[in-house]
Coordinates of C-alpha atoms in Angstrom, one line a residue:
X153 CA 13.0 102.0 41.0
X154 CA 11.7 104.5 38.1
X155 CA 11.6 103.2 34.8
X156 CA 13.9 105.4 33.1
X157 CA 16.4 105.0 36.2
X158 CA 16.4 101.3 35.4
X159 CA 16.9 101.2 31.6
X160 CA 20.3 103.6 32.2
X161 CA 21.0 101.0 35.2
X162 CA 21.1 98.0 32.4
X163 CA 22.3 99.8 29.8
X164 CA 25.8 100.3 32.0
X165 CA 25.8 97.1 32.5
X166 CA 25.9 96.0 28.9
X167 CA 27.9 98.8 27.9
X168 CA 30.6 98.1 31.1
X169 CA 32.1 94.7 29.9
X170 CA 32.4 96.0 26.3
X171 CA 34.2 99.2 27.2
X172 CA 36.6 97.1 29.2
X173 CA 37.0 94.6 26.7
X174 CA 37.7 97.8 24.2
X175 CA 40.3 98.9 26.3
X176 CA 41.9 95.6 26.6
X177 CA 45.6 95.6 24.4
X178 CA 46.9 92.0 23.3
X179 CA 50.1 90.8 24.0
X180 CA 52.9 89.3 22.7
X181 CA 53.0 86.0 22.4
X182 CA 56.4 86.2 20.2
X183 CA 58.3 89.2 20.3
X184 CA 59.2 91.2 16.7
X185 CA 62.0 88.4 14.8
X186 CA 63.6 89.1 11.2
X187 CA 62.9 86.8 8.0
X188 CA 64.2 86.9 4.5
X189 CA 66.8 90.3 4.7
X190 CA 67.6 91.8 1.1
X191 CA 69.6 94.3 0.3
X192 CA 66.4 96.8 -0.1
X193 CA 64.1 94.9 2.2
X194 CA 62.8 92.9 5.0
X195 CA 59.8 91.0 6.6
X196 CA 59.5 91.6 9.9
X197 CA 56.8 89.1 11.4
X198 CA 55.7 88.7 15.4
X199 CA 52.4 87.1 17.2
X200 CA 50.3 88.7 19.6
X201 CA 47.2 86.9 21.4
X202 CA 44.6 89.1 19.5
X203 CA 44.4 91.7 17.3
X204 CA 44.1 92.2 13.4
X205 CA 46.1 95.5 12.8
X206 CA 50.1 94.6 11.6
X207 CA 51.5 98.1 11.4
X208 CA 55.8 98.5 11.1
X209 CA 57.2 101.9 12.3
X210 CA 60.3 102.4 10.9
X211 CA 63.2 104.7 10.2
X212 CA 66.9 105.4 9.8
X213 CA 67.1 107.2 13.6
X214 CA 65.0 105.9 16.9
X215 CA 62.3 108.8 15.7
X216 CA 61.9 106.2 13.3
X217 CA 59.1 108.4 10.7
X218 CA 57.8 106.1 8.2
X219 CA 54.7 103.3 8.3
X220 CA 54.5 99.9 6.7
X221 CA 51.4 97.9 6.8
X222 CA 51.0 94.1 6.8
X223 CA 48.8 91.1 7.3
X224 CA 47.7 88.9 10.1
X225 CA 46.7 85.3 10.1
X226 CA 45.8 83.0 12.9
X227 CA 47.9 80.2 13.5
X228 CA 46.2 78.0 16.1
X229 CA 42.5 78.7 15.0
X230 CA 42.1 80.9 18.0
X231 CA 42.5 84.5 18.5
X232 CA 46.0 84.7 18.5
X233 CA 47.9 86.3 15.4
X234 CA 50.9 85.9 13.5
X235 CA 51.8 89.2 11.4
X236 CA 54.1 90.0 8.8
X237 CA 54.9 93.1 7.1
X238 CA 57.5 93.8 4.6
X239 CA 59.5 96.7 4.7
X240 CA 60.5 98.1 1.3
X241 CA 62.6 100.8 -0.6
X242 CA 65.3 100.2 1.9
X243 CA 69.2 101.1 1.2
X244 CA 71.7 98.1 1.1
X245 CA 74.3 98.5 4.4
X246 CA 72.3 100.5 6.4
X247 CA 70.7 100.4 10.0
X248 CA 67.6 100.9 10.3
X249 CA 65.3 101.5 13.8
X250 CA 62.0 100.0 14.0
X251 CA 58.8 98.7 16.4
X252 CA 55.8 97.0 15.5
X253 CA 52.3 97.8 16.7
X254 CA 48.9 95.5 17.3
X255 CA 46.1 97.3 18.2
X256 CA 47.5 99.4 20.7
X257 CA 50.6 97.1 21.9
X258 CA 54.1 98.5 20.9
X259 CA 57.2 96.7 20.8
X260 CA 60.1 98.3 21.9
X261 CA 62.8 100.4 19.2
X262 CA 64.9 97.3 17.9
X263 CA 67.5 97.9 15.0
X264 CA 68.8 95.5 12.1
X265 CA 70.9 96.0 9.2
X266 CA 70.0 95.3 5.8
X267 CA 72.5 92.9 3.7
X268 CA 74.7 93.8 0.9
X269 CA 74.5 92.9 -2.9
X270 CA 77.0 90.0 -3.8
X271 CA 79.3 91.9 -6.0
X272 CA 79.8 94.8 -2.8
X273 CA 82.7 92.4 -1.8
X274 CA 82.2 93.1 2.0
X275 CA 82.9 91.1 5.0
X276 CA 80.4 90.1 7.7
X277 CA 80.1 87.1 10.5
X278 CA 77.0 84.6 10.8
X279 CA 76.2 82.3 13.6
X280 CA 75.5 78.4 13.1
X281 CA 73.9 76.3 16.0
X282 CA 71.2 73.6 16.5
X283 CA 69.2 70.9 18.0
X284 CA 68.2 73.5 20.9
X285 CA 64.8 71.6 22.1
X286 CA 64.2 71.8 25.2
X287 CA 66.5 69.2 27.6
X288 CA 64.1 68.6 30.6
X289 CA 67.2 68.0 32.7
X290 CA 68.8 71.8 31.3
X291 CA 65.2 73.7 30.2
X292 CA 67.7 76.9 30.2
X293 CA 70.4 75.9 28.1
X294 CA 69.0 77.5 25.0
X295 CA 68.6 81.0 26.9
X296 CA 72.2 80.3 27.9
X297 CA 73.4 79.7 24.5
X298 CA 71.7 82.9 23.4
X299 CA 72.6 85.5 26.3
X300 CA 75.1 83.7 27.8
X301 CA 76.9 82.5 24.3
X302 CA 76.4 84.5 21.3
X303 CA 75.6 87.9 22.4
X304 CA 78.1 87.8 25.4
X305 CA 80.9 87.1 22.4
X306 CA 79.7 89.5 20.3
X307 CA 80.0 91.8 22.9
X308 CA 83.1 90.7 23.8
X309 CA 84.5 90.2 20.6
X310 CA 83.6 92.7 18.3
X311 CA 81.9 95.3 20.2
X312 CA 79.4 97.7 19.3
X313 CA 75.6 96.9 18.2
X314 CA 74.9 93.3 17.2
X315 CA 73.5 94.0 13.7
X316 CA 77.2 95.7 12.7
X317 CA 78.5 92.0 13.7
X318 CA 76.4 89.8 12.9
X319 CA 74.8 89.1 9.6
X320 CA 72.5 86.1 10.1
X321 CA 71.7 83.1 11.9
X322 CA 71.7 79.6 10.6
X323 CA 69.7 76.3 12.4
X324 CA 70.4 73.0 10.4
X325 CA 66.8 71.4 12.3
X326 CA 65.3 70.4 16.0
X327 CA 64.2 73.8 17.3
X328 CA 61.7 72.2 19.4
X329 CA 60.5 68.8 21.0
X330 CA 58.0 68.6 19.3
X331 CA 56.8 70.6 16.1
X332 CA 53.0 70.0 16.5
X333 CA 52.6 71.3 19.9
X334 CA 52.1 74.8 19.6
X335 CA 53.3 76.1 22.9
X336 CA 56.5 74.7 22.3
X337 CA 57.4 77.4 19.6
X338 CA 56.6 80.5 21.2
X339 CA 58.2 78.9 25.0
X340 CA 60.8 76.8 24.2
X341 CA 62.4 78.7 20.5
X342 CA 61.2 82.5 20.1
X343 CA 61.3 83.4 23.9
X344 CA 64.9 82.6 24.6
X345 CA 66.1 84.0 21.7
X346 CA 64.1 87.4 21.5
X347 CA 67.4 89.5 22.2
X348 CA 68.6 88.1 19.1
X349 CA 65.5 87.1 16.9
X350 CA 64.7 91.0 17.4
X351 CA 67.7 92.0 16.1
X352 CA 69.5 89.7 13.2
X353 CA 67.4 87.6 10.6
X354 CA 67.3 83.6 11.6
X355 CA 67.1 80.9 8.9
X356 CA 66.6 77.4 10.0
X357 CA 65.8 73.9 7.8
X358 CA 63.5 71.0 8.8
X359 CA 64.3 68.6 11.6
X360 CA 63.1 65.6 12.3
X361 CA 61.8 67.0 15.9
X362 CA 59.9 69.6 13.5
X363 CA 57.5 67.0 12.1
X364 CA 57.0 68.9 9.3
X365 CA 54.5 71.1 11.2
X366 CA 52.2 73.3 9.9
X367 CA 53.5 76.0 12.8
X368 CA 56.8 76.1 11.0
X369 CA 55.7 77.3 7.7
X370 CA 53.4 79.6 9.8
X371 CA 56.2 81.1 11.8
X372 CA 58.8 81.4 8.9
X373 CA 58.9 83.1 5.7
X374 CA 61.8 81.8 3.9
X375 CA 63.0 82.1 0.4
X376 CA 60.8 81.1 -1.8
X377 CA 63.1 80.0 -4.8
X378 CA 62.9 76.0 -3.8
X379 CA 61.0 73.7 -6.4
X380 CA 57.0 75.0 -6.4
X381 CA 55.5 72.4 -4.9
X382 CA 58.1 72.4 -1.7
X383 CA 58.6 76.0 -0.9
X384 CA 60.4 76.7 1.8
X385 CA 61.4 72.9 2.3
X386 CA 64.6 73.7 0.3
X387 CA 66.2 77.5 -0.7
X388 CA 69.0 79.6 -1.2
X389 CA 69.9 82.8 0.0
X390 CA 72.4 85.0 -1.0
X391 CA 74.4 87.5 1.4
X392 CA 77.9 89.1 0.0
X393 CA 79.8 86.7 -1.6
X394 CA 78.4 83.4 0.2
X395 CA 75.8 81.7 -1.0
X396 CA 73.6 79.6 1.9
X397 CA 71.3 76.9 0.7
X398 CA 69.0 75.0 3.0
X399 CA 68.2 71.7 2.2
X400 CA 65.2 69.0 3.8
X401 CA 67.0 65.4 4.4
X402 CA 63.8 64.5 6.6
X403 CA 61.9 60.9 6.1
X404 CA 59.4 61.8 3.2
X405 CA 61.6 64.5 1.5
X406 CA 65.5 62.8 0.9
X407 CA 63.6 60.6 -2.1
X408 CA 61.9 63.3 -3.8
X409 CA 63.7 63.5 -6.8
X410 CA 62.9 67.5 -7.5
X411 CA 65.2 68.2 -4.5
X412 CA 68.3 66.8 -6.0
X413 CA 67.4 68.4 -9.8
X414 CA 67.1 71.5 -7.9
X415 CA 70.3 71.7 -6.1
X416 CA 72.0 70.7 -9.1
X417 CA 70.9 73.4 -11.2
X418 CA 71.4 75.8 -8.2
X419 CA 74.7 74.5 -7.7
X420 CA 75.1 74.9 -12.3
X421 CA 74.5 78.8 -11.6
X422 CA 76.7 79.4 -8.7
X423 CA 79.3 78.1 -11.3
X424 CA 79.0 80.5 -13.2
X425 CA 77.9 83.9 -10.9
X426 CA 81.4 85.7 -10.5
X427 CA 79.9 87.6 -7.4
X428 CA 79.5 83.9 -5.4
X429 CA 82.8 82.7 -4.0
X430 CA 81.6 80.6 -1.3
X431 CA 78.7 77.8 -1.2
X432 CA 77.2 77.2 3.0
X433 CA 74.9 74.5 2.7
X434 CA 72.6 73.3 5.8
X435 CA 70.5 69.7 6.3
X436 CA 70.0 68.2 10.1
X437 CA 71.0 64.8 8.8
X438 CA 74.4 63.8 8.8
X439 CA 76.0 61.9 6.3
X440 CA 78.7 60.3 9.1
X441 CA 78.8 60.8 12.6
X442 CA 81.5 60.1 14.9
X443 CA 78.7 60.4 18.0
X444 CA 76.0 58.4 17.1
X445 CA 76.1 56.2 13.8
X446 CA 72.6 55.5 13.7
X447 CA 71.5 59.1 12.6
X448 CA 73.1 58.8 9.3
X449 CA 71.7 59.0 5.8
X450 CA 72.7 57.7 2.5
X451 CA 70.6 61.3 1.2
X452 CA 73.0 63.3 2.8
X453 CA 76.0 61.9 1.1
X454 CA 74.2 62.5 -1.9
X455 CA 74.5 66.0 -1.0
X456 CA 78.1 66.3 -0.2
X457 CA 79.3 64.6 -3.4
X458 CA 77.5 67.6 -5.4
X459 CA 79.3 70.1 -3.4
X460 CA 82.7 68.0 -2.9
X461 CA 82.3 68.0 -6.8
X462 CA 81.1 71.5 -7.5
X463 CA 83.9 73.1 -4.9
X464 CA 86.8 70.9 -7.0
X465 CA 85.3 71.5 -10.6
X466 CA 84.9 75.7 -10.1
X467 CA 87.4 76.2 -6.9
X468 CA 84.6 77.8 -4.7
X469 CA 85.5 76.6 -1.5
X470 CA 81.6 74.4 0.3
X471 CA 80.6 73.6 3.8
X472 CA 77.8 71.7 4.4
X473 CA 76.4 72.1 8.4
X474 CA 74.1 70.0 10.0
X475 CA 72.7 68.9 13.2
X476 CA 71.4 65.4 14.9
X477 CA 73.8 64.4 16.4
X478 CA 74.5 66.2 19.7
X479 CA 77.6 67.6 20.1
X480 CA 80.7 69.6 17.7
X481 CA 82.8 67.7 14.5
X482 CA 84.8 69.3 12.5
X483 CA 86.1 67.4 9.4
X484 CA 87.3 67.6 5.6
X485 CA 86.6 66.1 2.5
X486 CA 90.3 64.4 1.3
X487 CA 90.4 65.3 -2.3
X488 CA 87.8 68.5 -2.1
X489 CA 88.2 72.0 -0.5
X490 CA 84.8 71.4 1.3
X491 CA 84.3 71.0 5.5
X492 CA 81.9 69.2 7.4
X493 CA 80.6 70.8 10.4
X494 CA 78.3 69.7 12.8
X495 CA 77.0 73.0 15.1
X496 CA 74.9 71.1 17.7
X497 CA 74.4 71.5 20.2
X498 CA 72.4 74.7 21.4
X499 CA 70.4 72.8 24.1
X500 CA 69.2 69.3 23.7
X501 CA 70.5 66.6 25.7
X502 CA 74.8 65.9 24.4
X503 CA 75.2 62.7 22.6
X504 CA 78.2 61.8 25.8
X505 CA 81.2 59.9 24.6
X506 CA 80.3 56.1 24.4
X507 CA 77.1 56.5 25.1
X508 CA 75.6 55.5 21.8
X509 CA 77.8 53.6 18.6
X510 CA 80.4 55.9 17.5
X511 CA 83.4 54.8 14.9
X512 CA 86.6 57.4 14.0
X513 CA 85.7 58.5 10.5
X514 CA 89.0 59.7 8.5
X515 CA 87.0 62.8 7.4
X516 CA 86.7 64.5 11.1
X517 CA 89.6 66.1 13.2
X518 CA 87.9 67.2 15.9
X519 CA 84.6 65.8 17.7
X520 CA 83.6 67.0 21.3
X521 CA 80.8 65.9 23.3
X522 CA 79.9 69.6 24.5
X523 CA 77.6 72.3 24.0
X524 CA 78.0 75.5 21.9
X525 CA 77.8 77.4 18.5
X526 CA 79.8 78.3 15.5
X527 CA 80.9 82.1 14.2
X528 CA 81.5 82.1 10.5
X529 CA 84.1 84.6 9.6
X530 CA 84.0 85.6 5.7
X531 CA 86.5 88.5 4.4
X532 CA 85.2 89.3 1.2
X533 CA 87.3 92.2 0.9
X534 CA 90.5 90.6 -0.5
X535 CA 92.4 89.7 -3.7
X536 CA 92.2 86.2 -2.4
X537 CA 88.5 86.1 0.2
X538 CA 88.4 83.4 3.2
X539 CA 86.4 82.5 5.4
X540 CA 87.1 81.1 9.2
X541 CA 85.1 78.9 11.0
X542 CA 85.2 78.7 15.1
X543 CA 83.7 76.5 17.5
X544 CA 83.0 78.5 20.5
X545 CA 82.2 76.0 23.3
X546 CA 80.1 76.4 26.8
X547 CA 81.1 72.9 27.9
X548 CA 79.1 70.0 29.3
X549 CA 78.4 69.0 32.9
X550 CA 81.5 67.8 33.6
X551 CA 83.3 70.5 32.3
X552 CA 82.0 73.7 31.9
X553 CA 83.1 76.2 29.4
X554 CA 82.7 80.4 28.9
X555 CA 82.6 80.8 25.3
X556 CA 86.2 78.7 24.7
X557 CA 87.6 78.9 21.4
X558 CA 88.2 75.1 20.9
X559 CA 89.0 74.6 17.2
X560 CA 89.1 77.2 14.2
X561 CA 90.1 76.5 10.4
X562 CA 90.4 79.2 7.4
X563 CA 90.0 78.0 3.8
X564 CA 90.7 80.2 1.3
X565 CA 89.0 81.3 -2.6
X566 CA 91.8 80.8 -4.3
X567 CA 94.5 77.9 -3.5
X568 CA 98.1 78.7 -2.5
X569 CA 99.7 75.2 -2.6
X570 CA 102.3 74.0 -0.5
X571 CA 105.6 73.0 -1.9
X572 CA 105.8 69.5 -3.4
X573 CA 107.2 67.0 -1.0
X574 CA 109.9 64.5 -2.0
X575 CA 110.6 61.1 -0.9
X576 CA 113.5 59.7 1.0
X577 CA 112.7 56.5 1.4
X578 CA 112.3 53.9 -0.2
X579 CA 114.5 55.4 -3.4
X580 CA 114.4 54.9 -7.0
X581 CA 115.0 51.4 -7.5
X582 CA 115.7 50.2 -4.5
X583 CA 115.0 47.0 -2.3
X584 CA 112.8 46.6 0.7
X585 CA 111.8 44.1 2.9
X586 CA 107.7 43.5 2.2
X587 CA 106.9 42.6 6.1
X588 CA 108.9 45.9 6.9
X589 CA 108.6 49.2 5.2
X590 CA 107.7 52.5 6.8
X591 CA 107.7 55.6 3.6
X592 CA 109.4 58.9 4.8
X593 CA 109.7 61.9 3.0
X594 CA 110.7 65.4 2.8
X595 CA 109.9 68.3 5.6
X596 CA 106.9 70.3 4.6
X597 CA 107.6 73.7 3.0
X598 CA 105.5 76.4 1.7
X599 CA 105.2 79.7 0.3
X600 CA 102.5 81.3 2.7
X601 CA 104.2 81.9 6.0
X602 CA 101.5 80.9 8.4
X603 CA 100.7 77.6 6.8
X604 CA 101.6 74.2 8.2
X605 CA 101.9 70.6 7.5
X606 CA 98.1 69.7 8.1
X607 CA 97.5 66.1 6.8
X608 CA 99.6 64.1 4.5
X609 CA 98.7 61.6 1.7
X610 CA 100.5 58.3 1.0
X611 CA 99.5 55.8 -1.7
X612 CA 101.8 52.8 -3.1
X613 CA 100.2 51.2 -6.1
X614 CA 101.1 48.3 -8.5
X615 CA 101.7 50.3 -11.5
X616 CA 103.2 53.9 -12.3
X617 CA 99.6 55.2 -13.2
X618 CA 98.5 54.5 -10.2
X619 CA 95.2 53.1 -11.6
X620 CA 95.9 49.6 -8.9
X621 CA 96.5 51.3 -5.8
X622 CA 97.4 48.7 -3.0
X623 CA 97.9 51.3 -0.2
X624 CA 96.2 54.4 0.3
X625 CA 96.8 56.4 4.1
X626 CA 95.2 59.9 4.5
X627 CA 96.3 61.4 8.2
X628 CA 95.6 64.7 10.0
X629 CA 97.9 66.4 11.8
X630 CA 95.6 66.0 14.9
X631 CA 92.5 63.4 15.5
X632 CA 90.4 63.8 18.4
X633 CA 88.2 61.4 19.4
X634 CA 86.9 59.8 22.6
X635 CA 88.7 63.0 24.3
X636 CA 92.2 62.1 23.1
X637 CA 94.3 63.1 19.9
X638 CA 94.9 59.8 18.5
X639 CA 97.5 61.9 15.9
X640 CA 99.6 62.9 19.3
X641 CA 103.3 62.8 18.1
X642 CA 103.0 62.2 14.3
X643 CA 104.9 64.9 12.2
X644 CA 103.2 63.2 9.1
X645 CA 106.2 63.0 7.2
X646 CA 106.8 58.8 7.5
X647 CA 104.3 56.3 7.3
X648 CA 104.4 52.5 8.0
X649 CA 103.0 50.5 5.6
X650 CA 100.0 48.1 7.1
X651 CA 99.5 46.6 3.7
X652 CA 100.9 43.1 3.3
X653 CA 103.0 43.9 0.3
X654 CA 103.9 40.8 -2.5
X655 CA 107.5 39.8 -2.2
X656 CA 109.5 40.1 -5.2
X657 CA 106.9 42.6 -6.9
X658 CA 107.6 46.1 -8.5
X659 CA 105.5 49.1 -6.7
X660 CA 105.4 52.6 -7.1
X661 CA 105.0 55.5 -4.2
X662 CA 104.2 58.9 -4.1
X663 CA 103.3 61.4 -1.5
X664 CA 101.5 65.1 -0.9
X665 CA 101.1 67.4 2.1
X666 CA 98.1 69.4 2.6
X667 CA 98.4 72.9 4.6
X668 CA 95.8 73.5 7.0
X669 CA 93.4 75.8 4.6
X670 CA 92.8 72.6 2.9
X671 CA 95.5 73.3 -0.1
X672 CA 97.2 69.8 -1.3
X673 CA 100.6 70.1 -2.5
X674 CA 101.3 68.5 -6.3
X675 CA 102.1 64.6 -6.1
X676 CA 105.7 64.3 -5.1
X677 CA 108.0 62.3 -8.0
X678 CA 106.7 58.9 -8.3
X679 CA 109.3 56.3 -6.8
X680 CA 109.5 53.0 -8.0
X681 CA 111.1 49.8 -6.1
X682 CA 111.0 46.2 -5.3
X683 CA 110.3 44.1 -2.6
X684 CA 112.7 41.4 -1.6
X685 CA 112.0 37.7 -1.1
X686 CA 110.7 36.3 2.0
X687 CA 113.3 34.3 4.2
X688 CA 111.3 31.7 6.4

């Protein structure tokens, strides 16, 4: 072979492999998803298994027109990328088109639309669900819960493009097994949730299945307005008039006093912004659990007293959500306009009725062992703004479910009491046997037509101050638990007394109604009487 026929022989064969690798596009190893939405901005952040360049297209049509530039970091000290890019100079309530671009690899066109400002008054919908790691015995359930679940009923629901119905989602913890193993993020979390992810901003908190892995501060770019030294451990976020403040009640984080200082002076502000009318907070630990007992936390208690007490000091109606425990609750605080909500769960395993210690809290109405999510209806629109929460249930194995509507409550921003209740019996001065005394009172009546007699209030104490109360019964018009509604029957307007009353003692009594948008009527009259003696 001639020796210049041989040096162009070699020299295509070095050249070759690096022409191919030149050609070679990387690929997605998470699809385009939507952090940290303002009302003139964006971040738009994906991962692709090479590739430095982090380039946003994006527009107000599909032709899309304008260019944003980003940065890209690795995540797994490999060649694979994570990118973000923040879009800027954006209008408030307005779609915008857009695709994302690695060295050669395009997205498709996916659309979002940005928030308003707080004082714009609108109305918009947000999605809660968690605990969606992967079940080995359902691996699918998650995709389900996405394409099956929440974009099915928005379809069906509302109609039209996702981002016109649906503001943001909300995860109070477990998005994986397993936080430290990488795979798990990009298989098990971003995959079956791309047709969403792509579409409407995601904001989740720490659960304990999280581990407090580096991969989650590496996938998500959350508010950054926590306490320095824990960003993105705890945060606020304000869309319309709701504000939604994710809080960490892992192991490690419940004791760190800067969490709690934090809240509280979050919680001072909100007190005084006019434009806020609604606090959402989210934590993965419960603070009582109907399902399973042993996930509770003292820390989490913690946090509903500051919102029980900030709701009934400014009238802003709270919620807090969480997760943990698998399966829905719905409950209320008794003297607070402030819900507890469980949203599990999206895919892990169901916490089944008796399978673990459970105990019928006074606080919760409903609890079902099934799996689904929760819509968040705000009107902000009003002279008097709600919002309405729904559990939308798919059912367990047993029973199946397509997106039921299984339990709803609207609380309203400003309180429209109930009328005050009177009591029958026992009357002013009057005699009753001790051993034998069941309270009744006046039919529930109020001014707003749709309201009804929701839970009732009935407290017998030993003086007219009622600083010695000796009886103290809160019931819901409904209580279900273990798959019955252990309220079945009760029009809540009697009461027997399980109290062993003293014979020949002066009591007092009084009653109030509550309507089912959490409004308590006034005290009724307080009754005294007298218990007779004991014949043996």
């Amino acid at each position: 072979m001639p020796l210049s026929f041989r040096k162009l022989f070699f020299t295509v064969l070095l050249i070759a492999p690096l022409c191919a690798f030149a050609q070679k596009k990387p690929t997605f190893l998470v699809y385009p998803f939507l952090q940290d939405a303002q009302p003139n901005s964006i971040i738009i952040k994906w991962e692709t298994s090479f590739g430095e360049e982090s380039v946003v297209e994006w527009g107000e049509t599909n032709r899309l027109g304008n260019k944003a530039k980003g940065k890209a970091e690795s995540i797994n000290f490999g060649e694979s990328r994570i990118h973000e890019v923040q879009l800027t100079g954006l209008e408030r309530l307005t779609t915008y088109y857009y695709r994302v671009i690695t060295d050669g690899l395009k997205s498709d066109i996916y659309q979002f639309k940005t928030p308003p400002f707080p004082k714009d008054d609108i109305s918009f919908n947000m999605v809660a669900m968690s605990d969606m790691q992967r079940d080995h015995n359902e691996p699918e359930k998650f995709a389900e819960m996405v394409n099956e679940g929440v974009l099915k009923y928005m379809k069906d629901t509302y109609g039209g493009e996702v981002p016109e119905n649906l503001a943001l989602v909300m995860i109070p913890g477990d998005l994986v097994v397993t936080g430290s193993v990488y795979s798990q993020w990009q298989e098990h979390f971003f995959k079956p949730a791309k047709d969403l992810f792509t579409q409407v901003p995601v904001y989740p908190v720490l659960g304990n299945h999280e581990q407090n892995s580096l991969f989650y501060f590496k996938y998500f770019s959350l508010p950054e307005n926590g306490t320095g030294a824990y960003a993105e451990h705890w945060w606020f976020k304000d869309y319309g008039n709701t504000r939604i403040i994710g809080l960490d009640s892992n192991d490690g984080y419940r004791d760190i006093s800067q969490q709690l200082s934090w809240l509280k002076n979050v919680l001072a502000e909100t007190a005084k912004n006019d434009d806020i009318d609604f606090v959402f907070a989210q934590m993965h630990h419960p603070h009582k659990s109907e399902l399973w007992i042993p996930g509770e936390t003292d820390f989490s208690g913690k946090i509903v007293k500051m919102l029980e007490d900030f709701s009934t000091a400014t009238g802003k109606p709270s919620v807090h959500f969480f997760g943990h425990t698998h399966g829905y609750s719905r409950g209320q605080s008794r003297d607070h306009k402030h819900l507890w909500i469980n949203v599990a769960t999206a895919g892990g395993a169901i916490d089944n009725w008796g399978e673990f210690e459970g105990r019928d809290y006074d606080e919760f109405t409903v609890t079902e062992d099934e799996y689904g999510f929760v819509m968040v209806e705000v009107e902000g629109n009003a002279d008097n703004p709600k919002f309405t929460v729904k559990r939308i249930s798919r059912g367990n194995q047993e029973n199946p479910k397509d997106n039921v509507l299984t339990d709803s409550v609207t609380v309203f921003r400003l309180s429209v009491k109930p009328q005050q209740p009177s009591l029958n019996f026992p009357s002013e001065s009057s005699s009753v046997n001790p051993l034998n005394l069941t309270l009744k009172a006046s039919q529930f009546q109020s001014d707003m037509s749709e309201a009804f007699h929701a839970a009732s209030n009935w407290q017998i104490a030993e003086n007219a101050g009622f600083e010695r109360v000796v009886f103290d019964s809160w019931k819901q018009h409904e209580n279900w638990y273990y798959k019955e509604n252990r309220q079945e029957g009760d029009d809540l307007t009697d009461e027997k007394v399980t109290e062993r009353l003293k014979p020949n003692t002066t009591y007092y009594v009084r009653v109030r109604y509550r309507d089912q948008n959490l409004n308590w009527s006034d005290w009724s009259e307080v009754v005294s009487f007298k218990t007779s003696k004991i014949e043996y």
